[in-house]
Amino acid sequence: YMSRTKAQELVEQLGGKAASGVSKSLTYLVTNDKNSGSSKNRKAAELGVKVIDEMEFYTIVKYDTNSKKQSIETTEDSVADL
């Protein structure tokens, strides 16, 4: 698995912005349990922010978990709370 710091760096390298809290400007909330009743998950649901897990995050940023390298840059301007 990727560390939070590495994930934040990857988001920023792709032109996105990593945040520590949930707000309406957030595109994705990356979490280890999409179905948890955590306050961040609840707030994301209230604000209509899509909650994704780590594997979905890898898919979005085209990260190869085997080589631990990002192979193709995404064109999506994403913001993620990691």
PDB file of N, CA and C in Angstrom:
ATOM      1  N   TYR A   1       0.824  -1.195   0.000  1.00  0.00           N
ATOM      2  CA  TYR A   1       0.000   0.000   0.000  1.00  0.00           C
ATOM      3  C   TYR A   1       0.860   1.247   0.000  1.00  0.00           C
ATOM      4  N   MET A   2       0.296   2.343  -0.471  1.00  0.00           N
ATOM      5  CA  MET A   2       0.996   3.605  -0.589  1.00  0.00           C
ATOM      6  C   MET A   2       0.792   4.413   0.696  1.00  0.00           C
ATOM      7  N   SER A   3       1.833   5.084   1.132  1.00  0.00           N
ATOM      8  CA  SER A   3       1.704   5.935   2.319  1.00  0.00           C
ATOM      9  C   SER A   3       0.853   7.154   1.987  1.00  0.00           C
ATOM     10  N   ARG A   4       0.284   7.759   3.006  1.00  0.00           N
ATOM     11  CA  ARG A   4      -0.514   8.969   2.824  1.00  0.00           C
ATOM     12  C   ARG A   4       0.327  10.072   2.180  1.00  0.00           C
ATOM     13  N   THR A   5       1.560  10.222   2.662  1.00  0.00           N
ATOM     14  CA  THR A   5       2.448  11.256   2.125  1.00  0.00           C
ATOM     15  C   THR A   5       2.714  11.032   0.640  1.00  0.00           C
ATOM     16  N   LYS A   6       2.994   9.786   0.242  1.00  0.00           N
ATOM     17  CA  LYS A   6       3.249   9.466  -1.159  1.00  0.00           C
ATOM     18  C   LYS A   6       2.001   9.729  -2.004  1.00  0.00           C
ATOM     19  N   ALA A   7       0.835   9.362  -1.490  1.00  0.00           N
ATOM     20  CA  ALA A   7      -0.420   9.596  -2.219  1.00  0.00           C
ATOM     21  C   ALA A   7      -0.651  11.097  -2.409  1.00  0.00           C
ATOM     22  N   GLN A   8      -0.401  11.870  -1.368  1.00  0.00           N
ATOM     23  CA  GLN A   8      -0.565  13.319  -1.475  1.00  0.00           C
ATOM     24  C   GLN A   8       0.388  13.891  -2.519  1.00  0.00           C
ATOM     25  N   GLU A   9       1.638  13.424  -2.514  1.00  0.00           N
ATOM     26  CA  GLU A   9       2.622  13.893  -3.495  1.00  0.00           C
ATOM     27  C   GLU A   9       2.173  13.538  -4.910  1.00  0.00           C
ATOM     28  N   LEU A  10       1.636  12.331  -5.089  1.00  0.00           N
ATOM     29  CA  LEU A  10       1.182  11.891  -6.401  1.00  0.00           C
ATOM     30  C   LEU A  10       0.029  12.758  -6.896  1.00  0.00           C
ATOM     31  N   VAL A  11      -0.927  13.042  -6.032  1.00  0.00           N
ATOM     32  CA  VAL A  11      -2.052  13.904  -6.404  1.00  0.00           C
ATOM     33  C   VAL A  11      -1.535  15.271  -6.848  1.00  0.00           C
ATOM     34  N   GLU A  12      -0.594  15.819  -6.088  1.00  0.00           N
ATOM     35  CA  GLU A  12      -0.056  17.141  -6.414  1.00  0.00           C
ATOM     36  C   GLU A  12       0.760  17.117  -7.706  1.00  0.00           C
ATOM     37  N   GLN A  13       1.508  16.033  -7.964  1.00  0.00           N
ATOM     38  CA  GLN A  13       2.268  15.900  -9.207  1.00  0.00           C
ATOM     39  C   GLN A  13       1.336  15.892 -10.414  1.00  0.00           C
ATOM     40  N   LEU A  14       0.130  15.390 -10.220  1.00  0.00           N
ATOM     41  CA  LEU A  14      -0.851  15.316 -11.302  1.00  0.00           C
ATOM     42  C   LEU A  14      -1.666  16.597 -11.437  1.00  0.00           C
ATOM     43  N   GLY A  15      -1.328  17.603 -10.623  1.00  0.00           N
ATOM     44  CA  GLY A  15      -2.012  18.880 -10.727  1.00  0.00           C
ATOM     45  C   GLY A  15      -3.217  19.003  -9.824  1.00  0.00           C
ATOM     46  N   GLY A  16      -3.430  17.994  -8.985  1.00  0.00           N
ATOM     47  CA  GLY A  16      -4.539  18.035  -8.039  1.00  0.00           C
ATOM     48  C   GLY A  16      -4.115  18.667  -6.733  1.00  0.00           C
ATOM     49  N   LYS A  17      -5.036  18.680  -5.803  1.00  0.00           N
ATOM     50  CA  LYS A  17      -4.776  19.268  -4.501  1.00  0.00           C
ATOM     51  C   LYS A  17      -5.195  18.263  -3.438  1.00  0.00           C
ATOM     52  N   ALA A  18      -4.321  17.978  -2.501  1.00  0.00           N
ATOM     53  CA  ALA A  18      -4.639  17.075  -1.394  1.00  0.00           C
ATOM     54  C   ALA A  18      -5.096  17.920  -0.210  1.00  0.00           C
ATOM     55  N   ALA A  19      -6.124  17.461   0.475  1.00  0.00           N
ATOM     56  CA  ALA A  19      -6.673  18.203   1.615  1.00  0.00           C
ATOM     57  C   ALA A  19      -6.772  17.274   2.818  1.00  0.00           C
ATOM     58  N   SER A  20      -6.789  17.852   3.997  1.00  0.00           N
ATOM     59  CA  SER A  20      -6.885  17.039   5.210  1.00  0.00           C
ATOM     60  C   SER A  20      -8.311  16.955   5.735  1.00  0.00           C
ATOM     61  N   GLY A  21      -9.210  17.718   5.157  1.00  0.00           N
ATOM     62  CA  GLY A  21     -10.599  17.709   5.611  1.00  0.00           C
ATOM     63  C   GLY A  21     -11.565  17.591   4.449  1.00  0.00           C
ATOM     64  N   VAL A  22     -12.820  17.360   4.774  1.00  0.00           N
ATOM     65  CA  VAL A  22     -13.864  17.201   3.764  1.00  0.00           C
ATOM     66  C   VAL A  22     -14.596  18.528   3.587  1.00  0.00           C
ATOM     67  N   SER A  23     -14.703  18.967   2.330  1.00  0.00           N
ATOM     68  CA  SER A  23     -15.457  20.178   2.012  1.00  0.00           C
ATOM     69  C   SER A  23     -16.162  19.964   0.678  1.00  0.00           C
ATOM     70  N   LYS A  24     -17.045  20.878   0.325  1.00  0.00           N
ATOM     71  CA  LYS A  24     -17.797  20.727  -0.919  1.00  0.00           C
ATOM     72  C   LYS A  24     -16.910  20.858  -2.155  1.00  0.00           C
ATOM     73  N   SER A  25     -15.712  21.403  -2.017  1.00  0.00           N
ATOM     74  CA  SER A  25     -14.798  21.522  -3.156  1.00  0.00           C
ATOM     75  C   SER A  25     -14.022  20.236  -3.417  1.00  0.00           C
ATOM     76  N   LEU A  26     -14.169  19.254  -2.547  1.00  0.00           N
ATOM     77  CA  LEU A  26     -13.478  17.976  -2.682  1.00  0.00           C
ATOM     78  C   LEU A  26     -14.103  17.156  -3.803  1.00  0.00           C
ATOM     79  N   THR A  27     -13.262  16.524  -4.616  1.00  0.00           N
ATOM     80  CA  THR A  27     -13.750  15.642  -5.674  1.00  0.00           C
ATOM     81  C   THR A  27     -13.904  14.223  -5.156  1.00  0.00           C
ATOM     82  N   TYR A  28     -12.909  13.722  -4.422  1.00  0.00           N
ATOM     83  CA  TYR A  28     -12.931  12.375  -3.857  1.00  0.00           C
ATOM     84  C   TYR A  28     -12.465  12.390  -2.408  1.00  0.00           C
ATOM     85  N   LEU A  29     -13.043  11.510  -1.617  1.00  0.00           N
ATOM     86  CA  LEU A  29     -12.527  11.188  -0.289  1.00  0.00           C
ATOM     87  C   LEU A  29     -11.976   9.782  -0.399  1.00  0.00           C
ATOM     88  N   VAL A  30     -10.670   9.631  -0.187  1.00  0.00           N
ATOM     89  CA  VAL A  30     -10.040   8.312  -0.242  1.00  0.00           C
ATOM     90  C   VAL A  30     -10.013   7.757   1.176  1.00  0.00           C
ATOM     91  N   THR A  31     -10.566   6.553   1.329  1.00  0.00           N
ATOM     92  CA  THR A  31     -10.692   5.953   2.651  1.00  0.00           C
ATOM     93  C   THR A  31     -10.401   4.465   2.586  1.00  0.00           C
ATOM     94  N   ASN A  32     -10.065   3.880   3.727  1.00  0.00           N
ATOM     95  CA  ASN A  32      -9.828   2.434   3.743  1.00  0.00           C
ATOM     96  C   ASN A  32     -11.130   1.652   3.879  1.00  0.00           C
ATOM     97  N   ASP A  33     -12.217   2.309   4.283  1.00  0.00           N
ATOM     98  CA  ASP A  33     -13.512   1.634   4.420  1.00  0.00           C
ATOM     99  C   ASP A  33     -14.621   2.577   3.967  1.00  0.00           C
ATOM    100  N   LYS A  34     -15.086   2.367   2.746  1.00  0.00           N
ATOM    101  CA  LYS A  34     -16.110   3.247   2.175  1.00  0.00           C
ATOM    102  C   LYS A  34     -17.432   3.176   2.929  1.00  0.00           C
ATOM    103  N   ASN A  35     -17.654   2.109   3.667  1.00  0.00           N
ATOM    104  CA  ASN A  35     -18.929   1.918   4.362  1.00  0.00           C
ATOM    105  C   ASN A  35     -18.881   2.239   5.843  1.00  0.00           C
ATOM    106  N   SER A  36     -17.754   2.774   6.296  1.00  0.00           N
ATOM    107  CA  SER A  36     -17.662   3.093   7.720  1.00  0.00           C
ATOM    108  C   SER A  36     -18.559   4.287   8.049  1.00  0.00           C
ATOM    109  N   GLY A  37     -18.912   4.400   9.257  1.00  0.00           N
ATOM    110  CA  GLY A  37     -19.731   5.524   9.707  1.00  0.00           C
ATOM    111  C   GLY A  37     -18.895   6.671  10.230  1.00  0.00           C
ATOM    112  N   SER A  38     -17.651   6.766   9.745  1.00  0.00           N
ATOM    113  CA  SER A  38     -16.760   7.822  10.235  1.00  0.00           C
ATOM    114  C   SER A  38     -17.342   9.197   9.939  1.00  0.00           C
ATOM    115  N   SER A  39     -16.899  10.170  10.689  1.00  0.00           N
ATOM    116  CA  SER A  39     -17.401  11.531  10.488  1.00  0.00           C
ATOM    117  C   SER A  39     -17.041  12.048   9.094  1.00  0.00           C
ATOM    118  N   LYS A  40     -15.858  11.697   8.583  1.00  0.00           N
ATOM    119  CA  LYS A  40     -15.474  12.132   7.239  1.00  0.00           C
ATOM    120  C   LYS A  40     -16.379  11.495   6.191  1.00  0.00           C
ATOM    121  N   ASN A  41     -16.665  10.206   6.337  1.00  0.00           N
ATOM    122  CA  ASN A  41     -17.551   9.536   5.371  1.00  0.00           C
ATOM    123  C   ASN A  41     -18.953  10.133   5.416  1.00  0.00           C
ATOM    124  N   ARG A  42     -19.444  10.407   6.614  1.00  0.00           N
ATOM    125  CA  ARG A  42     -20.786  10.996   6.743  1.00  0.00           C
ATOM    126  C   ARG A  42     -20.832  12.384   6.117  1.00  0.00           C
ATOM    127  N   LYS A  43     -19.800  13.189   6.394  1.00  0.00           N
ATOM    128  CA  LYS A  43     -19.774  14.541   5.839  1.00  0.00           C
ATOM    129  C   LYS A  43     -19.670  14.494   4.314  1.00  0.00           C
ATOM    130  N   ALA A  44     -18.855  13.587   3.786  1.00  0.00           N
ATOM    131  CA  ALA A  44     -18.743  13.438   2.336  1.00  0.00           C
ATOM    132  C   ALA A  44     -20.101  13.101   1.734  1.00  0.00           C
ATOM    133  N   ALA A  45     -20.831  12.196   2.364  1.00  0.00           N
ATOM    134  CA  ALA A  45     -22.161  11.818   1.862  1.00  0.00           C
ATOM    135  C   ALA A  45     -23.097  13.020   1.876  1.00  0.00           C
ATOM    136  N   GLU A  46     -23.061  13.792   2.943  1.00  0.00           N
ATOM    137  CA  GLU A  46     -23.920  14.974   3.052  1.00  0.00           C
ATOM    138  C   GLU A  46     -23.617  15.992   1.953  1.00  0.00           C
ATOM    139  N   LEU A  47     -22.339  16.098   1.584  1.00  0.00           N
ATOM    140  CA  LEU A  47     -21.910  17.096   0.598  1.00  0.00           C
ATOM    141  C   LEU A  47     -21.916  16.555  -0.830  1.00  0.00           C
ATOM    142  N   GLY A  48     -22.206  15.272  -0.992  1.00  0.00           N
ATOM    143  CA  GLY A  48     -22.222  14.677  -2.322  1.00  0.00           C
ATOM    144  C   GLY A  48     -20.840  14.383  -2.880  1.00  0.00           C
ATOM    145  N   VAL A  49     -19.852  14.243  -1.993  1.00  0.00           N
ATOM    146  CA  VAL A  49     -18.482  13.936  -2.397  1.00  0.00           C
ATOM    147  C   VAL A  49     -18.351  12.425  -2.565  1.00  0.00           C
ATOM    148  N   LYS A  50     -17.788  11.984  -3.675  1.00  0.00           N
ATOM    149  CA  LYS A  50     -17.623  10.556  -3.934  1.00  0.00           C
ATOM    150  C   LYS A  50     -16.560   9.974  -3.004  1.00  0.00           C
ATOM    151  N   VAL A  51     -16.901   8.872  -2.327  1.00  0.00           N
ATOM    152  CA  VAL A  51     -15.985   8.182  -1.422  1.00  0.00           C
ATOM    153  C   VAL A  51     -15.408   6.984  -2.171  1.00  0.00           C
ATOM    154  N   ILE A  52     -14.080   6.912  -2.227  1.00  0.00           N
ATOM    155  CA  ILE A  52     -13.410   5.826  -2.932  1.00  0.00           C
ATOM    156  C   ILE A  52     -12.398   5.144  -2.018  1.00  0.00           C
ATOM    157  N   ASP A  53     -12.056   3.893  -2.358  1.00  0.00           N
ATOM    158  CA  ASP A  53     -11.025   3.196  -1.588  1.00  0.00           C
ATOM    159  C   ASP A  53      -9.683   3.330  -2.315  1.00  0.00           C
ATOM    160  N   GLU A  54      -8.652   2.751  -1.721  1.00  0.00           N
ATOM    161  CA  GLU A  54      -7.305   2.909  -2.256  1.00  0.00           C
ATOM    162  C   GLU A  54      -7.162   2.329  -3.664  1.00  0.00           C
ATOM    163  N   MET A  55      -7.789   1.202  -3.939  1.00  0.00           N
ATOM    164  CA  MET A  55      -7.691   0.591  -5.267  1.00  0.00           C
ATOM    165  C   MET A  55      -8.345   1.486  -6.328  1.00  0.00           C
ATOM    166  N   GLU A  56      -9.455   2.118  -5.985  1.00  0.00           N
ATOM    167  CA  GLU A  56     -10.095   3.051  -6.923  1.00  0.00           C
ATOM    168  C   GLU A  56      -9.191   4.260  -7.160  1.00  0.00           C
ATOM    169  N   PHE A  57      -8.518   4.707  -6.102  1.00  0.00           N
ATOM    170  CA  PHE A  57      -7.564   5.811  -6.223  1.00  0.00           C
ATOM    171  C   PHE A  57      -6.461   5.437  -7.210  1.00  0.00           C
ATOM    172  N   TYR A  58      -5.911   4.227  -7.063  1.00  0.00           N
ATOM    173  CA  TYR A  58      -4.860   3.769  -7.982  1.00  0.00           C
ATOM    174  C   TYR A  58      -5.360   3.779  -9.422  1.00  0.00           C
ATOM    175  N   THR A  59      -6.594   3.353  -9.634  1.00  0.00           N
ATOM    176  CA  THR A  59      -7.167   3.333 -10.979  1.00  0.00           C
ATOM    177  C   THR A  59      -7.274   4.746 -11.544  1.00  0.00           C
ATOM    178  N   ILE A  60      -7.722   5.672 -10.726  1.00  0.00           N
ATOM    179  CA  ILE A  60      -7.889   7.061 -11.167  1.00  0.00           C
ATOM    180  C   ILE A  60      -6.547   7.673 -11.574  1.00  0.00           C
ATOM    181  N   VAL A  61      -5.505   7.410 -10.788  1.00  0.00           N
ATOM    182  CA  VAL A  61      -4.201   8.018 -11.076  1.00  0.00           C
ATOM    183  C   VAL A  61      -3.330   7.105 -11.930  1.00  0.00           C
ATOM    184  N   LYS A  62      -3.878   5.967 -12.344  1.00  0.00           N
ATOM    185  CA  LYS A  62      -3.149   5.023 -13.198  1.00  0.00           C
ATOM    186  C   LYS A  62      -1.851   4.564 -12.537  1.00  0.00           C
ATOM    187  N   TYR A  63      -1.936   4.191 -11.251  1.00  0.00           N
ATOM    188  CA  TYR A  63      -0.764   3.767 -10.484  1.00  0.00           C
ATOM    189  C   TYR A  63      -0.645   2.254 -10.554  1.00  0.00           C
ATOM    190  N   ASP A  64       0.522   1.760 -10.934  1.00  0.00           N
ATOM    191  CA  ASP A  64       0.779   0.329 -11.017  1.00  0.00           C
ATOM    192  C   ASP A  64       1.292  -0.144  -9.657  1.00  0.00           C
ATOM    193  N   THR A  65       0.455  -0.914  -8.946  1.00  0.00           N
ATOM    194  CA  THR A  65       0.823  -1.353  -7.601  1.00  0.00           C
ATOM    195  C   THR A  65       1.969  -2.356  -7.620  1.00  0.00           C
ATOM    196  N   ASN A  66       2.212  -3.032  -8.735  1.00  0.00           N
ATOM    197  CA  ASN A  66       3.308  -3.997  -8.808  1.00  0.00           C
ATOM    198  C   ASN A  66       4.655  -3.303  -8.954  1.00  0.00           C
ATOM    199  N   SER A  67       4.737  -2.341  -9.852  1.00  0.00           N
ATOM    200  CA  SER A  67       6.015  -1.655 -10.063  1.00  0.00           C
ATOM    201  C   SER A  67       6.161  -0.442  -9.156  1.00  0.00           C
ATOM    202  N   LYS A  68       5.061  -0.073  -8.489  1.00  0.00           N
ATOM    203  CA  LYS A  68       5.028   1.093  -7.610  1.00  0.00           C
ATOM    204  C   LYS A  68       5.352   2.373  -8.387  1.00  0.00           C
ATOM    205  N   LYS A  69       4.901   2.403  -9.646  1.00  0.00           N
ATOM    206  CA  LYS A  69       5.129   3.570 -10.489  1.00  0.00           C
ATOM    207  C   LYS A  69       3.824   4.008 -11.127  1.00  0.00           C
ATOM    208  N   GLN A  70       3.724   5.287 -11.334  1.00  0.00           N
ATOM    209  CA  GLN A  70       2.587   5.834 -12.058  1.00  0.00           C
ATOM    210  C   GLN A  70       2.931   5.730 -13.529  1.00  0.00           C
ATOM    211  N   SER A  71       2.099   5.031 -14.303  1.00  0.00           N
ATOM    212  CA  SER A  71       2.446   4.762 -15.684  1.00  0.00           C
ATOM    213  C   SER A  71       1.839   5.752 -16.661  1.00  0.00           C
ATOM    214  N   ILE A  72       0.641   6.230 -16.406  1.00  0.00           N
ATOM    215  CA  ILE A  72      -0.038   7.140 -17.322  1.00  0.00           C
ATOM    216  C   ILE A  72      -0.669   8.249 -16.488  1.00  0.00           C
ATOM    217  N   GLU A  73      -0.420   9.477 -16.852  1.00  0.00           N
ATOM    218  CA  GLU A  73      -1.011  10.582 -16.095  1.00  0.00           C
ATOM    219  C   GLU A  73      -2.489  10.706 -16.399  1.00  0.00           C
ATOM    220  N   THR A  74      -3.256  11.021 -15.393  1.00  0.00           N
ATOM    221  CA  THR A  74      -4.676  11.291 -15.581  1.00  0.00           C
ATOM    222  C   THR A  74      -4.844  12.729 -16.033  1.00  0.00           C
ATOM    223  N   THR A  75      -5.887  12.982 -16.795  1.00  0.00           N
ATOM    224  CA  THR A  75      -6.159  14.345 -17.228  1.00  0.00           C
ATOM    225  C   THR A  75      -7.199  14.993 -16.320  1.00  0.00           C
ATOM    226  N   GLU A  76      -7.682  14.221 -15.365  1.00  0.00           N
ATOM    227  CA  GLU A  76      -8.722  14.710 -14.472  1.00  0.00           C
ATOM    228  C   GLU A  76      -8.129  15.639 -13.419  1.00  0.00           C
ATOM    229  N   ASP A  77      -8.734  16.767 -13.195  1.00  0.00           N
ATOM    230  CA  ASP A  77      -8.293  17.700 -12.171  1.00  0.00           C
ATOM    231  C   ASP A  77      -8.954  17.280 -10.869  1.00  0.00           C
ATOM    232  N   SER A  78      -8.270  16.456 -10.111  1.00  0.00           N
ATOM    233  CA  SER A  78      -8.871  15.837  -8.937  1.00  0.00           C
ATOM    234  C   SER A  78      -8.356  16.449  -7.657  1.00  0.00           C
ATOM    235  N   VAL A  79      -9.210  16.440  -6.677  1.00  0.00           N
ATOM    236  CA  VAL A  79      -8.853  16.848  -5.333  1.00  0.00           C
ATOM    237  C   VAL A  79      -9.211  15.672  -4.441  1.00  0.00           C
ATOM    238  N   ALA A  80      -8.304  15.269  -3.585  1.00  0.00           N
ATOM    239  CA  ALA A  80      -8.572  14.120  -2.736  1.00  0.00           C
ATOM    240  C   ALA A  80      -8.174  14.414  -1.309  1.00  0.00           C
ATOM    241  N   ASP A  81      -8.971  13.949  -0.379  1.00  0.00           N
ATOM    242  CA  ASP A  81      -8.617  13.981   1.034  1.00  0.00           C
ATOM    243  C   ASP A  81      -8.008  12.630   1.322  1.00  0.00           C
ATOM    244  N   LEU A  82      -6.745  12.597   1.718  1.00  0.00           N
ATOM    245  CA  LEU A  82      -6.048  11.334   1.940  1.00  0.00           C
ATOM    246  C   LEU A  82      -5.734  11.139   3.390  1.00  0.00           C
TER     247      LEU A  82
END
